Each structure stands twice: as C-alpha cells, then as structure tokens.
Short mmCIF file of C-alpha atoms and ligand atoms in Angstrom, two decimals:
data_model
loop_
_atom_site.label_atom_id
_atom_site.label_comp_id
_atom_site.label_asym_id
_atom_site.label_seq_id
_atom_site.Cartn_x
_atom_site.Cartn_y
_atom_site.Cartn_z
CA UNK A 1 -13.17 7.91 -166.30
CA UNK A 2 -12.81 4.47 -165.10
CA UNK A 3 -15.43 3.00 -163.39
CA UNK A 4 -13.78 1.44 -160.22
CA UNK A 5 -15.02 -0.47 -157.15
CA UNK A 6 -15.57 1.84 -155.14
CA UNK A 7 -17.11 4.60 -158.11
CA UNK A 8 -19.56 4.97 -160.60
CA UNK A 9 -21.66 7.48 -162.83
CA UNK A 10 -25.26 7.53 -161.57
CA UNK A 11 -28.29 8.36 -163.80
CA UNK A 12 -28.24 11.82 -162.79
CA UNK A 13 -24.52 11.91 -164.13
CA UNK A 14 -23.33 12.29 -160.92
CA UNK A 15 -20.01 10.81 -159.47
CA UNK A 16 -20.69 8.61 -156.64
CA UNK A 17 -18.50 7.06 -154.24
CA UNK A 18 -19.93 4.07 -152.00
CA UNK A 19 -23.16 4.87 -152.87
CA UNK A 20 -23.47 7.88 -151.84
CA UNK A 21 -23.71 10.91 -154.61
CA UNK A 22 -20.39 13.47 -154.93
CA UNK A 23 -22.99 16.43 -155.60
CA UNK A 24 -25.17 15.79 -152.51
CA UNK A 25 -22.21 15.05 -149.92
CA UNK A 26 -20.55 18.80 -151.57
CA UNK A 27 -23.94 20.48 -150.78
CA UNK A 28 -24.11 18.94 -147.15
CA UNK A 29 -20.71 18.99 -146.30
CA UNK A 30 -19.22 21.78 -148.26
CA UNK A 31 -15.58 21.54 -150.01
CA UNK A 32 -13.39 20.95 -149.51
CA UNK A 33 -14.24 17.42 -148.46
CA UNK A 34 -12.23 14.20 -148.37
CA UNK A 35 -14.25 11.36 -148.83
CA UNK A 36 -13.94 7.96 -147.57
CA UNK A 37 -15.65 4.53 -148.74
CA UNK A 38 -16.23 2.18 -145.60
CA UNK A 39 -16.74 -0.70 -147.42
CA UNK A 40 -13.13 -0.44 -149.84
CA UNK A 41 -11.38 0.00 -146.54
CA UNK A 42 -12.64 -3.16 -144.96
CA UNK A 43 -12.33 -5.13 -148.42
CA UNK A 44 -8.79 -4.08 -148.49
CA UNK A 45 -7.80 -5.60 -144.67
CA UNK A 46 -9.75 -8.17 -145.12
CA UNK A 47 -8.22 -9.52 -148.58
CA UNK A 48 -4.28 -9.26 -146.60
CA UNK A 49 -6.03 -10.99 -143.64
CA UNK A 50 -7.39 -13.69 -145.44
CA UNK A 51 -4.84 -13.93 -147.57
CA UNK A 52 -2.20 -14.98 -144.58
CA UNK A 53 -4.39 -17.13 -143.02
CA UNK A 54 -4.98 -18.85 -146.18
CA UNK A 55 -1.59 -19.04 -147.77
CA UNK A 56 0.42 -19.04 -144.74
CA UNK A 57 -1.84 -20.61 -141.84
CA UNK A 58 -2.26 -17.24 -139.88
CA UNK A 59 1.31 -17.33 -139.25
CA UNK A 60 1.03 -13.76 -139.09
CA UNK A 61 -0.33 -10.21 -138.74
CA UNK A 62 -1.63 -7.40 -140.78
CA UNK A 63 -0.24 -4.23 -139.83
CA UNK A 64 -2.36 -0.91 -141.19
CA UNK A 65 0.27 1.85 -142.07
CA UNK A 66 -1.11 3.97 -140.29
CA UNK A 67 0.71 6.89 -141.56
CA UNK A 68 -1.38 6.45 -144.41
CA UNK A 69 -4.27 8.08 -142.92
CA UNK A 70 -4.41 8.23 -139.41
CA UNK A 71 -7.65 9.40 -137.60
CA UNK A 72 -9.76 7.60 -134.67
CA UNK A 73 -12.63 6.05 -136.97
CA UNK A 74 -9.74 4.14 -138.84
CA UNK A 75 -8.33 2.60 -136.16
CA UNK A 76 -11.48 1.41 -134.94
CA UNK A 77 -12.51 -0.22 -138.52
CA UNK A 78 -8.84 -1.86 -138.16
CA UNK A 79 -9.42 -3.23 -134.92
CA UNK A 80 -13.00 -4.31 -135.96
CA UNK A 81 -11.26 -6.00 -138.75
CA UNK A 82 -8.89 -8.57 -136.46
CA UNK A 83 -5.82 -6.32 -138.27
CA UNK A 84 -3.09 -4.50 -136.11
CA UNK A 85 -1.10 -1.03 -136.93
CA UNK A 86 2.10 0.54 -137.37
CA UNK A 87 2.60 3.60 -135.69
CA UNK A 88 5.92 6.12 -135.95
CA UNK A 89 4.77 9.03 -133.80
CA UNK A 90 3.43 9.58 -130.26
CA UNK A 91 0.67 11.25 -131.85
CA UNK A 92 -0.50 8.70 -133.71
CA UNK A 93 0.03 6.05 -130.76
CA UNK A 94 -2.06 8.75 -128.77
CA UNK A 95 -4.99 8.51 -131.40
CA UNK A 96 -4.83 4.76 -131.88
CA UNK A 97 -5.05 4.39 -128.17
CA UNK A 98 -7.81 7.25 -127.60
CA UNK A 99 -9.71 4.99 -130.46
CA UNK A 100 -9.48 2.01 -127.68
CA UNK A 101 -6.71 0.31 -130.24
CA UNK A 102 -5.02 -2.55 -128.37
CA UNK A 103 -1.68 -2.07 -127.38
CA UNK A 104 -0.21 -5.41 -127.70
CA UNK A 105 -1.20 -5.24 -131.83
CA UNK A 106 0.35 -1.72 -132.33
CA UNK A 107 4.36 -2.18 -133.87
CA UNK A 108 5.99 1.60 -133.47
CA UNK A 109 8.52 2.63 -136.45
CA UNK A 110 10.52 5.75 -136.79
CA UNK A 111 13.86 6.83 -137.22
CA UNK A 112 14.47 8.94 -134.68
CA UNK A 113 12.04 8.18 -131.98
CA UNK A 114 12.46 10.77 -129.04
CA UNK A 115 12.66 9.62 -125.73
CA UNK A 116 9.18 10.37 -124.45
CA UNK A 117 7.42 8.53 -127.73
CA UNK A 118 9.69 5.29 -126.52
CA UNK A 119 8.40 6.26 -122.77
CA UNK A 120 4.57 6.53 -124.08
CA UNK A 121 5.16 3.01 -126.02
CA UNK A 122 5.96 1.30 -123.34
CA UNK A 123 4.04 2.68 -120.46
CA UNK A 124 0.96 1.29 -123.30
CA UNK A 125 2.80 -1.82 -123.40
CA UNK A 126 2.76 -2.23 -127.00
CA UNK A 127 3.24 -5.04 -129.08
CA UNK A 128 6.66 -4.50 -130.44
CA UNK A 129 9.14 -1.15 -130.99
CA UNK A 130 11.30 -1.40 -134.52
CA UNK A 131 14.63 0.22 -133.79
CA UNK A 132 16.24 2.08 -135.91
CA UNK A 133 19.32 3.01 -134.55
CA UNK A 134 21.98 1.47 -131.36
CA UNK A 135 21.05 4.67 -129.45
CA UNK A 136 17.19 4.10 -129.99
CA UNK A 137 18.33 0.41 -129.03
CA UNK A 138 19.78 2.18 -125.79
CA UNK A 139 16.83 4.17 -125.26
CA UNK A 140 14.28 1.21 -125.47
CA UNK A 141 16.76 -0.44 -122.88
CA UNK A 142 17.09 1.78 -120.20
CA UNK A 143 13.27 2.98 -120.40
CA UNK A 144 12.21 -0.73 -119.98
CA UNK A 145 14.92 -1.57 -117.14
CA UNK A 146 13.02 1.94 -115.53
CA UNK A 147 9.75 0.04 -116.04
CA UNK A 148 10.81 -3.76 -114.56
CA UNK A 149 9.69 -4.80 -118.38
CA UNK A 150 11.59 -6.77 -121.13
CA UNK A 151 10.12 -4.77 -124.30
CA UNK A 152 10.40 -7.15 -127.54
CA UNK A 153 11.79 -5.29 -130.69
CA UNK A 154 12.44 -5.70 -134.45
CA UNK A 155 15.81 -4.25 -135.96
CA UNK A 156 14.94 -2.15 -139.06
CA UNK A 157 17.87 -3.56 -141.60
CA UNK A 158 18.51 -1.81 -144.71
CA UNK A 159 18.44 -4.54 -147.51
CA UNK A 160 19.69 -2.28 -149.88
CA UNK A 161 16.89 -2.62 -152.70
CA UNK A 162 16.38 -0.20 -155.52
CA UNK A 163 12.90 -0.21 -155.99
CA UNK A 164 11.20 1.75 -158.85
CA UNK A 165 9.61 4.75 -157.34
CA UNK A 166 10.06 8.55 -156.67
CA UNK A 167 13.73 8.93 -154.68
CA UNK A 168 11.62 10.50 -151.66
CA UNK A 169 9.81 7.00 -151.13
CA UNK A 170 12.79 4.69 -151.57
CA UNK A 171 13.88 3.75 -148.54
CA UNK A 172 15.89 1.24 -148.77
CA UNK A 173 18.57 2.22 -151.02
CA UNK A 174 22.46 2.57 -149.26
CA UNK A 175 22.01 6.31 -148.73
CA UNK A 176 19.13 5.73 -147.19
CA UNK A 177 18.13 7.59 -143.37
CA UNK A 178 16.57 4.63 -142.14
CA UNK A 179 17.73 1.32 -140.93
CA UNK A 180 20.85 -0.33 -140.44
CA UNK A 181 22.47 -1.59 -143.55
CA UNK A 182 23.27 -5.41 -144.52
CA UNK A 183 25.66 -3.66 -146.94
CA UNK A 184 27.99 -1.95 -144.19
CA UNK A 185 27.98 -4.59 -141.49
CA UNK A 186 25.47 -2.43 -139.31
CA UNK A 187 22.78 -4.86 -139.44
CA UNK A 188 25.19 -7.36 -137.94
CA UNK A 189 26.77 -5.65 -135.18
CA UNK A 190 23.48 -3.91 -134.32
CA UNK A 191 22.30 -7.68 -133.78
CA UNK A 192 25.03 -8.23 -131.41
CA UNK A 193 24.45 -4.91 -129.78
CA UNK A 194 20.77 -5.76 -129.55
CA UNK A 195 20.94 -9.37 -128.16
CA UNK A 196 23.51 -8.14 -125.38
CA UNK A 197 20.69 -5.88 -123.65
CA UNK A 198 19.57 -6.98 -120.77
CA UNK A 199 15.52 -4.85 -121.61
CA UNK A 200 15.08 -5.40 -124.78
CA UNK A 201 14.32 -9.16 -126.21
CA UNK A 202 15.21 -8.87 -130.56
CA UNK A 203 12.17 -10.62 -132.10
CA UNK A 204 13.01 -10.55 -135.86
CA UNK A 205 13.74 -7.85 -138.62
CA UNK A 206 12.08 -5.43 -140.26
CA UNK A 207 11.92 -3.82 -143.96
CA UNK A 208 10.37 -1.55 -145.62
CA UNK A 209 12.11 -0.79 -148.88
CA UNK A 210 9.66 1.71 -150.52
CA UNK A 211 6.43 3.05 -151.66
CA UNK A 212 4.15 3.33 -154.75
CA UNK A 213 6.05 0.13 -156.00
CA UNK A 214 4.20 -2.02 -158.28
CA UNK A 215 6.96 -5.06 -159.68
CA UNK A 216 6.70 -8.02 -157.64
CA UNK A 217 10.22 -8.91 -157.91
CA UNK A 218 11.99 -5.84 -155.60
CA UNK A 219 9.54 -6.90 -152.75
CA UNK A 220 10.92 -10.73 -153.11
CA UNK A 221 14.22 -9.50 -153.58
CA UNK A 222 14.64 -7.87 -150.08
CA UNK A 223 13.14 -11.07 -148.42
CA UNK A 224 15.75 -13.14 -150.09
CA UNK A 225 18.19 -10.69 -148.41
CA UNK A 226 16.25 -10.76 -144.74
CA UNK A 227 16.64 -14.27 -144.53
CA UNK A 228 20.07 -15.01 -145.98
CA UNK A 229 20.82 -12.20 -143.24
CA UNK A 230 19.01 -13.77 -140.64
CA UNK A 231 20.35 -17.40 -141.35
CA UNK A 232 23.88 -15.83 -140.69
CA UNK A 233 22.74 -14.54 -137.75
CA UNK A 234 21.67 -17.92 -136.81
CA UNK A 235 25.33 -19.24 -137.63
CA UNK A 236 27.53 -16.45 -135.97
CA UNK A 237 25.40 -15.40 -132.74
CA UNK A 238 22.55 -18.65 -132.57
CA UNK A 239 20.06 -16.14 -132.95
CA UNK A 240 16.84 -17.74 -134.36
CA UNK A 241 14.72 -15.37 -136.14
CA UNK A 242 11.10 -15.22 -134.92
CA UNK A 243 9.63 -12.54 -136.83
CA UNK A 244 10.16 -10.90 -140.38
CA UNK A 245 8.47 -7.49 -140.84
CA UNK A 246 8.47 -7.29 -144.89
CA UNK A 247 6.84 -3.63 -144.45
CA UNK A 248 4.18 -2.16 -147.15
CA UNK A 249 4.47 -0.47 -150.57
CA UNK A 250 1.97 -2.06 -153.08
CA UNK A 251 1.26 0.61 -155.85
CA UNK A 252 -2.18 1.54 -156.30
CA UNK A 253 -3.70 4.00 -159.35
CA UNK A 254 -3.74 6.97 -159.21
CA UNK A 255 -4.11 7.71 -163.38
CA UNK A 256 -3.78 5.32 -166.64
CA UNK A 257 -0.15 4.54 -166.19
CA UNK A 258 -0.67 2.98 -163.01
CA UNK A 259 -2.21 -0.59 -163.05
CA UNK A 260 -5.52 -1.18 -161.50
CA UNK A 261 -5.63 -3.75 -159.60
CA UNK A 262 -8.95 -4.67 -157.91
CA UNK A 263 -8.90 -5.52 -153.89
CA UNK A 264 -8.72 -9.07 -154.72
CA UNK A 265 -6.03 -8.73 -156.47
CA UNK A 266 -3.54 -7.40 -153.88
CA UNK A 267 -3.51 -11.06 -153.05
CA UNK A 268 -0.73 -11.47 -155.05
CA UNK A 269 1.35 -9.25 -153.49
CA UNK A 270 1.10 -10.76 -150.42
CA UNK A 271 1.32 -14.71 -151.84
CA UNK A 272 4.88 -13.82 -153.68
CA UNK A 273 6.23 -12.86 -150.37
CA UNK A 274 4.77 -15.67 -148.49
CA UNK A 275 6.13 -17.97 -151.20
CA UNK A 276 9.35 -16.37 -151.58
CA UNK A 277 9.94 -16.77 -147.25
CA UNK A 278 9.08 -20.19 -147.84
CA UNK A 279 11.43 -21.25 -150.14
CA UNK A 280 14.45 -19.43 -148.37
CA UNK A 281 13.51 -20.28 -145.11
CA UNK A 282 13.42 -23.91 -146.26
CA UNK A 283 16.72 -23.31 -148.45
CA UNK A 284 18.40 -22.03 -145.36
CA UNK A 285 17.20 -24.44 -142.47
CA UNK A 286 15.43 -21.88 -140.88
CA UNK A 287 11.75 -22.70 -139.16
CA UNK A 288 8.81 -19.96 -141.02
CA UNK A 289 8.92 -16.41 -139.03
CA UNK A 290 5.50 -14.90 -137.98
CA UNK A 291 5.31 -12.46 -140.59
CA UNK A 292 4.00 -9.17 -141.09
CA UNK A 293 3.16 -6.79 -143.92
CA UNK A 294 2.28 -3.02 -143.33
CA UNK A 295 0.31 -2.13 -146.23
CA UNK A 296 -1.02 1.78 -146.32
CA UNK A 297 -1.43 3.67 -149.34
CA UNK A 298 -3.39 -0.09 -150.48
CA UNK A 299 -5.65 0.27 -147.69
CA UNK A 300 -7.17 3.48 -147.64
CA UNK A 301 -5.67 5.23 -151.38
CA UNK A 302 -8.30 4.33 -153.70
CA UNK A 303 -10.85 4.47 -150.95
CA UNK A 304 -10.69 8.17 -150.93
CA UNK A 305 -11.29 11.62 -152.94
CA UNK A 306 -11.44 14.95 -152.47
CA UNK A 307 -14.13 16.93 -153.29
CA UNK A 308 -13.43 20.73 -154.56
CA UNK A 309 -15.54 23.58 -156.06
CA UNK A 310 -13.92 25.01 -159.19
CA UNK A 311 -13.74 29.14 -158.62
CA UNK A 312 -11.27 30.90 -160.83
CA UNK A 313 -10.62 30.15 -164.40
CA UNK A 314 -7.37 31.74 -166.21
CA UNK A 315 -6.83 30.78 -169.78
CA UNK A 316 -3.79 31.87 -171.20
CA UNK A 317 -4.47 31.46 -174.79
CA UNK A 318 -2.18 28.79 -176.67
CA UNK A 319 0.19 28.15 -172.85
CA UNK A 320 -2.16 26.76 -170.64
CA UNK A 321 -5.46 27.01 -169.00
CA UNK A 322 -6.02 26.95 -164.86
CA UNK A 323 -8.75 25.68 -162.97
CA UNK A 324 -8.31 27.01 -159.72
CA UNK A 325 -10.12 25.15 -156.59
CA UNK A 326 -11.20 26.00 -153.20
CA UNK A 327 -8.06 23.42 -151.34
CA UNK A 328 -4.82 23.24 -152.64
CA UNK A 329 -1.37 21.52 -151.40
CA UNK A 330 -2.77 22.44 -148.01
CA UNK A 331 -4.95 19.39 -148.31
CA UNK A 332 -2.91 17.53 -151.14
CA UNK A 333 1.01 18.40 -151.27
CA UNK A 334 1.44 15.83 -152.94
CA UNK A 335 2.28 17.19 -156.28
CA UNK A 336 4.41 20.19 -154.27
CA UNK A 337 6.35 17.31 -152.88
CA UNK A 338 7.18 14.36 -155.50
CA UNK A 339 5.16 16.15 -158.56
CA UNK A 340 2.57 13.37 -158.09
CA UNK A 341 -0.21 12.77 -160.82
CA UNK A 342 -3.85 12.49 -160.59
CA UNK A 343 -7.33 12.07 -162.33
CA UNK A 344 -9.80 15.01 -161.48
CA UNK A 345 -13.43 14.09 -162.59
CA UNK A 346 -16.15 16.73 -162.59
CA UNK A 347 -18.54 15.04 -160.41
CA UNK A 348 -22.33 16.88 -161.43
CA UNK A 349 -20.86 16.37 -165.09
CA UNK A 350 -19.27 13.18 -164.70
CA UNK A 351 -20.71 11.59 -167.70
CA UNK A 352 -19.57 14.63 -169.92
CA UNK A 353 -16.71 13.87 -172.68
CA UNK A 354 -13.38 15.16 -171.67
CA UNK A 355 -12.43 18.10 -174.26
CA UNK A 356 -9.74 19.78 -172.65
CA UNK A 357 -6.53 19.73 -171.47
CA UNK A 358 -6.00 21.96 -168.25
CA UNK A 359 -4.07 22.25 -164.89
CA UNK A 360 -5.81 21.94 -161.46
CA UNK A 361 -4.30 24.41 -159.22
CA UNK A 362 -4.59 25.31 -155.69
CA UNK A 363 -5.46 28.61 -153.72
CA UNK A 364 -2.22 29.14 -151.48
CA UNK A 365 -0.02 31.92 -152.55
CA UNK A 366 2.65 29.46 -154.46
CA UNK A 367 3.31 28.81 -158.02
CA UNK A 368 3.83 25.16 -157.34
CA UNK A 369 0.75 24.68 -155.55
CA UNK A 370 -0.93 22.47 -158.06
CA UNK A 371 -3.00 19.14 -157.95
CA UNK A 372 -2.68 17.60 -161.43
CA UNK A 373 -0.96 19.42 -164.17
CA UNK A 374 -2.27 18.72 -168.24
CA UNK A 375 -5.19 16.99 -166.96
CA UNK A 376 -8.07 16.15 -169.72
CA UNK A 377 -11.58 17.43 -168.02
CA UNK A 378 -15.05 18.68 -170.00
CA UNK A 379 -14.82 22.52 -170.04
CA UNK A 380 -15.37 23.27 -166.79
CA UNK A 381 -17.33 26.42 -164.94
CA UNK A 382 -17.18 28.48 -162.19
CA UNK A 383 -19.09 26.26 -159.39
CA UNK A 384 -18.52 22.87 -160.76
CA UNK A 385 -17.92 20.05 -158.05
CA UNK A 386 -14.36 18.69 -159.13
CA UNK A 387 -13.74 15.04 -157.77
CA UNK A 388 -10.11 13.87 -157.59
CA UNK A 389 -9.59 10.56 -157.32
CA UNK A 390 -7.41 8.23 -154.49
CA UNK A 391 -6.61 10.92 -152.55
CA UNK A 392 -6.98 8.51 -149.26
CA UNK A 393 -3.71 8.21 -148.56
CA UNK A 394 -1.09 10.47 -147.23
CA UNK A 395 -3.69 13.48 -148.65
CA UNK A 396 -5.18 14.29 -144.93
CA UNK A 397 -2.32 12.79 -143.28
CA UNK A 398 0.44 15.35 -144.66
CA UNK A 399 -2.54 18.23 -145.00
CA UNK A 400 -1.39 21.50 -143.19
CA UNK A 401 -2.67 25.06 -142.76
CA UNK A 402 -0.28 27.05 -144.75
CA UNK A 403 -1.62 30.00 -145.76
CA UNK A 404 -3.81 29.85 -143.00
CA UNK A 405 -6.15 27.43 -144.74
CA UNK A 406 -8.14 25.17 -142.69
CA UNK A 407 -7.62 21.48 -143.08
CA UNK A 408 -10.74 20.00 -144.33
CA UNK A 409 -13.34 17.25 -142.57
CA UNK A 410 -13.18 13.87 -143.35
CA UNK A 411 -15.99 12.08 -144.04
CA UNK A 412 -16.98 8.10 -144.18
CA UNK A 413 -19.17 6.50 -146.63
CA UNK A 414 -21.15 3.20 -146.05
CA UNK A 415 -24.03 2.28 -147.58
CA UNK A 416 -24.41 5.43 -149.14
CA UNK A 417 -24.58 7.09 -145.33
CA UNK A 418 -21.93 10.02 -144.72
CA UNK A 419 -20.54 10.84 -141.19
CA UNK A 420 -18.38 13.08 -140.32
CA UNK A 421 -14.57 11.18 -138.91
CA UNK A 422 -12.65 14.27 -138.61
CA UNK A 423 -14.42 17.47 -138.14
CA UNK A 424 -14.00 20.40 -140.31
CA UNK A 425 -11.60 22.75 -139.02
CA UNK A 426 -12.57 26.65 -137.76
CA UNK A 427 -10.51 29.74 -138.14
CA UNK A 428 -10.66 30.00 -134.66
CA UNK A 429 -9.03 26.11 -134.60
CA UNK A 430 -6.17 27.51 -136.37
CA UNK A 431 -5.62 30.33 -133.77
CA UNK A 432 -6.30 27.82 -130.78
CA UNK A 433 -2.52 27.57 -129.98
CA UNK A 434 -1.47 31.96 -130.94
CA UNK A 435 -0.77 33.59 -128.25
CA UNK A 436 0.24 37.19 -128.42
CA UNK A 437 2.74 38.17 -125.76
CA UNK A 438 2.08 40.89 -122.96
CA UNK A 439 4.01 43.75 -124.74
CA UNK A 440 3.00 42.90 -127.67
CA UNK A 441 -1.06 43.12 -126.67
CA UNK A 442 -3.01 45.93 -128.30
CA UNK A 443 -3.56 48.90 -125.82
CA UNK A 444 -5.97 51.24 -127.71
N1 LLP B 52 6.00 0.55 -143.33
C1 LLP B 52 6.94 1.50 -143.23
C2 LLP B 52 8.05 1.31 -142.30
C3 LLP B 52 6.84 2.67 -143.98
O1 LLP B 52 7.79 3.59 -143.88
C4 LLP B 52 5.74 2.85 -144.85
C5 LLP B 52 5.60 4.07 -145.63
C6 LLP B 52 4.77 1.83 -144.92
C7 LLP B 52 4.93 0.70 -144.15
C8 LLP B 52 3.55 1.93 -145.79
O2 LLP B 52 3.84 2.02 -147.13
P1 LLP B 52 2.64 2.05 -148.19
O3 LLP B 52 2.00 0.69 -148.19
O4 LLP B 52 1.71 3.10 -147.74
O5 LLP B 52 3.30 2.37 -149.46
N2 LLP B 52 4.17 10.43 -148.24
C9 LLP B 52 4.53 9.56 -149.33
C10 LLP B 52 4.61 8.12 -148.89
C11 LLP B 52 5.59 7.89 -147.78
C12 LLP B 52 5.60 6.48 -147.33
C13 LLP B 52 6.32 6.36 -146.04
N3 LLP B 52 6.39 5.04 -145.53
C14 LLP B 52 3.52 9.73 -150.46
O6 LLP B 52 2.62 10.55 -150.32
O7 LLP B 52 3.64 9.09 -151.49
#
C-alpha cells in the first residue's frame, strides 16, 4: 500500500486515517463505516482557494461539487473555508441551507430542474441558477417575474470535448443530455433566447465536460472553445461575458494506474485553466471573467474509506476466490455502475505482504455486486477489518438501501477525534416512509 497524506501504517500495523486508528474507529463505530479525514478536506479547498487568489487575483470562486458528498458537516467545513457550492437538487439546496450555507454562494446545476427546485432557489435567493435548457430558461423567468426579482444565470454550453473517461462521466461529448451545444447552434440562439427575458439577467457560461479526467489539455481545450464562443457572442448580440464556469473533473487515485497527485499539486489544474483564459481572453479582446471551478471527487475522494468486516470466504479452486463483506454496492455502486477499480487494505494487518489475488464482493443478492475485482490482499480471515481506499466521493452520495440494507454512518476524522456526520441508519429508518394500506392491514 501506498502511504498517502491522509494514511499510514502505525506500529501496531494498523491502518490509520487522520490519525485516528481503522481498528479502533471499526470497534466503536461498527462497519460498515465511511470514514472521513477533516484535515484532507480543508487542504483540498484551501489549495483551489489559494490558488485563484494567487494566480488570478481572487477573480473568482471555488465551488464544492457538492454532489460529491453531500451531508450538513460538509457544507459547514466549505463555508468555514471562504469556498461556495454547486448544488443540482432541492435536496441538496435543502441540506446546504439547513447547514446555515449562504445563499448568495450556492450556483444550482441540473438538467432538468423541476419547477418547485427553481421555486426553492429563488425564494433562498441564491447566487446564480445554470440553465440547461430554453424551457428551464422559461421557468427561471416566470418564477422570478412571480417574485419581483431579476435572478442572474449561467447557460450550460456543450463544448463538445472528448475527454478520456468512462462514457457515463463524459458529459460533454455531442450526444450528450446536458447543455446546449456550440456544435448545433443551440448555445447561440439559447443566448439570444436568454438575453431577451425580461427575469433572468445571463451572467456567463458554464462547462463541465467530464469526470475522473486526469490530461490537462481536454480541460484547456473546452476553455479555448468558451471564449471563442463567448467573443462571438460579444460580436453578434454585444453580450460581454462576465462569468466562465469551467466546472470540475480532476482525476484523483483510486489504484496504481491512476496518478497520485498530492493536494498541492491540484494547483496545476487550476493554473492551466487560469492561464489558458488568459491568453484567449487577451487573444480575443475580451476583459478576464470571474471564474469558477467546481471541483468534487478532488475534494472529498481521497479523503475517505470505507471500513468493512470480511465474513464469508468462497474459494473456488484455480477460478477465483471471494471475500465477501458486510456493505456492498448499497454503499459503493460504483463498480455495479462504471466497473470502477479500487485498493482494499486489511487495516489490523496492514503491514502484512499481499499474497493473493481475490475479489471483494458485496452482500446484496446480485452477481455484480462487487467492490474491486482481482485485487492483491494478505490471505484474509473471517473478521478481518478491510479498508478500501477513496471511497469519499460519490460512495455515500449514490449509497441506497437495496436489499433492504441500511446506508451506513459517516464519520469525520480530525486530529485523530471521530464524530459521527451522518448517523447510522435503523431498520426502522428504512420502514419510516411504508405504509400498509387499510385492506391490506393484518386482521388476526
Ligand atoms: N460540475 C458539474 C456540472 C458536474 O456535473 C460535476 C460532476 C462536477 C462539477 C464535479 O465533478 P468532479 O470534480 O467530482 O469530477 N457518479 C460518478 C461521477 C459523476 C459526476 C457528475 N458530475 C462517479 O461515481 O464517478
């Protein structure tokens, strides 16, 4: 295992994360467990923060993704970090706002945002609404003309960027659901469309053209795009672009064929953008937007893991050996969904030499509910503490109770101090919401 920020192998040969040991948070907590490190978080909004105001005078904001992992006790380290967030649901507006989030730093994606998320938006006066479509343009219109407000929005364009990373986390690729495309003269008209309202005032653009990405090169690609777009927007309709939304999707590891790149260096990520809207906004006339990134998965991937207990072993001799552990794709469907990889460590062996190759699997009645398939671990036992690694993001945030499973607690990590952020989940949780019809009730 690589020893990362956030990890290492204590004398008792113990995974620990933030200081705090893997075997003692299991015992006190139970599995499963996802575990979060504090102080990776913060180091993470902090190096984008700085970063900006650095390179590009704090011409801009950090937006948290908070898709990524959304639960009260982030929102609050986000807002205690001078960052704002992106949110694409009522429900995560809700939580940000229940956190005491401010409004006027909170950007709202989606593509399809119903009419009562739009009405919940702006009743919270948020900072700025990204539409996605002329009848979400409508929408925004009409609810703000209800409210006496102008409501400032981005357009999401479509810069039609291939970026390398699984098809379900392109985004920005022609066939893609979201945006309006430069490529189909959507972008432009929905410009048009957008300036003519009398509710809505069009700030800027927005991207996002992927996730998991880790070349440089697609990210400066789509800016080149934003702002040649922009600049003929500028020419055919005098708009003058205030704001360019270049969205999030640094790569983070996950195993050894991802690069690891420590906190500091997400710098660069950030720096090739600011460099690249620089030279085209200087190329094209055009005076620097305020800019914002959404980073997510960066923010809050590595931070995390999930803590297991192993329970049944199946070795089928010379095909393939199963470690079977108490969660599953109920907490993690992330191998269900885009066959994702991982490293599993045993965390009360953790200084053990791997010496064999065996599949993690789940507990939910499903073939494909695995975690990491041909994995290398020591031999593992019945009651081992199995760690895997950056499992922050998009882990709790897609986590579900199929199989009636309960979603597990979240817990933070600073100092070495765990505390509970989401609590763990009771059967009778999961049958809050059943309700068993009159005629259907059980006489005798
Ligand atoms: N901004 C927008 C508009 C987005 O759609 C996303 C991610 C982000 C920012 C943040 O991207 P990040 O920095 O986290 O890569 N469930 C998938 C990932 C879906 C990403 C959706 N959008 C997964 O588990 O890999």
């Amino acid at each position: 295992m690589n020893e990362r920020e956030t990890l290492k192998i204590n004398e008792k040969g113990h995974l620990e994360i933030g200081g705090a040991d893997c075997v003692d948070l299991a015992s006190k907590f139970g599995t499963p467990l996802y575990v979060f490190d504090e102080a990776y978080i913060r180091k993470m909004m902090r190096v984008y923060r700085e970063t900006l105001a650095k390179k590009y005078d704090g011409n801009g904001l950090v937006l948290y993704a908070s898709k990524a992992f959304s639960c009260q006790a982030v929102y609050r380290i986000a807002d205690e970090e001078n960052i704002g967030i992106d949110v694409v649901s009522g429900g995560e507006l809700y939580t940000a706002l229940k956190a005491g989030f401010p409004a006027e730093k909170i950007y709202m994606h989606g593509n399809n945002k119903l009419d009562y998320e739009i009405g919940e938006a702006l009743d919270a006066g948020i900072g700025c609404i990204v539409a996605d479509a002329y009848s979400e343009i409508d929408k925004i219109d009409a609810e703000a003309a209800k409210r006496g407000k102008t409501q400032k929005i981005l357009l999401r364009i479509n810069p039609g960027v291939e970026a390398h990373t699984h098809a379900f986390v392109q985004t920005a690729t022609t066939d893609s659901k979201f945006g309006f495309s430069l490529a189909d003269g959507t972008a432009e008209s929905a410009t048009a469309y957008a300036l003519n309202k009398k509710h809505v005032r069009l700030e800027g653009y927005h991207c996002h053209i992927g996730s998991q990405i880790f070349e440089k090169q697609s990210f400066v690609i789509a800016v080149e795009k934003c702002i040649d777009f922009a600049a003929e927007m500028k020419q055919k309709y005098g708009f003058l672009l205030q704001t360019l939304n270049l969205g999030g999707g640094y790569g983070i590891w996950y195993t050894d064929e991802d690069k690891k790149i420590a906190p500091e260096g997400y710098a660069e990520y950030v720096e090739a953008l600011i460099e690249a809207v620089k030279a085209k906004a200087a190329e094209k006339g055009l005076s620097l937007p305020f800019l914002l990134i959404e980073p997510g998965r960066s923010i809050v991937g590595e931070a995390g893991i999930t803590l297991y207990t192993v329970g049944a072993i199946k070795d089928i001799p010379a095909v393939k050996k199963y470690i079977a552990v108490d969660g599953g794709m109920f907490d993690n469907p992330r191998y269900a969904l885009y066959q994702s990889k991982y490293t599993p460590v045993l965390a009360n062996r953790a200084d053990e030499e791997c010496t064999e190759i065996v599949t993690i699997a789940g507990k939910c009645c499903e073939s494909g509910d695995l975690i990491a398939v041909n994995v290398s671990l020591p031999k593992a036992e019945t009651g081992d503490i199995l760690a895997v690694l950056s499992t922050g993001a998009y882990n709790y945030s897609m986590a579900m109770n199929y199989n009636r499973n309960m979603i597990p607690p979240c817990i933070l990590v600073n100092a070495g101090k765990a505390e509970y952020i989401v609590k763990p989940q009771s059967y009778e949780d999961v049958n809050r919401n059943d309700v068993i019809p009159e005629r259907l009730k059980k006489t005798k």
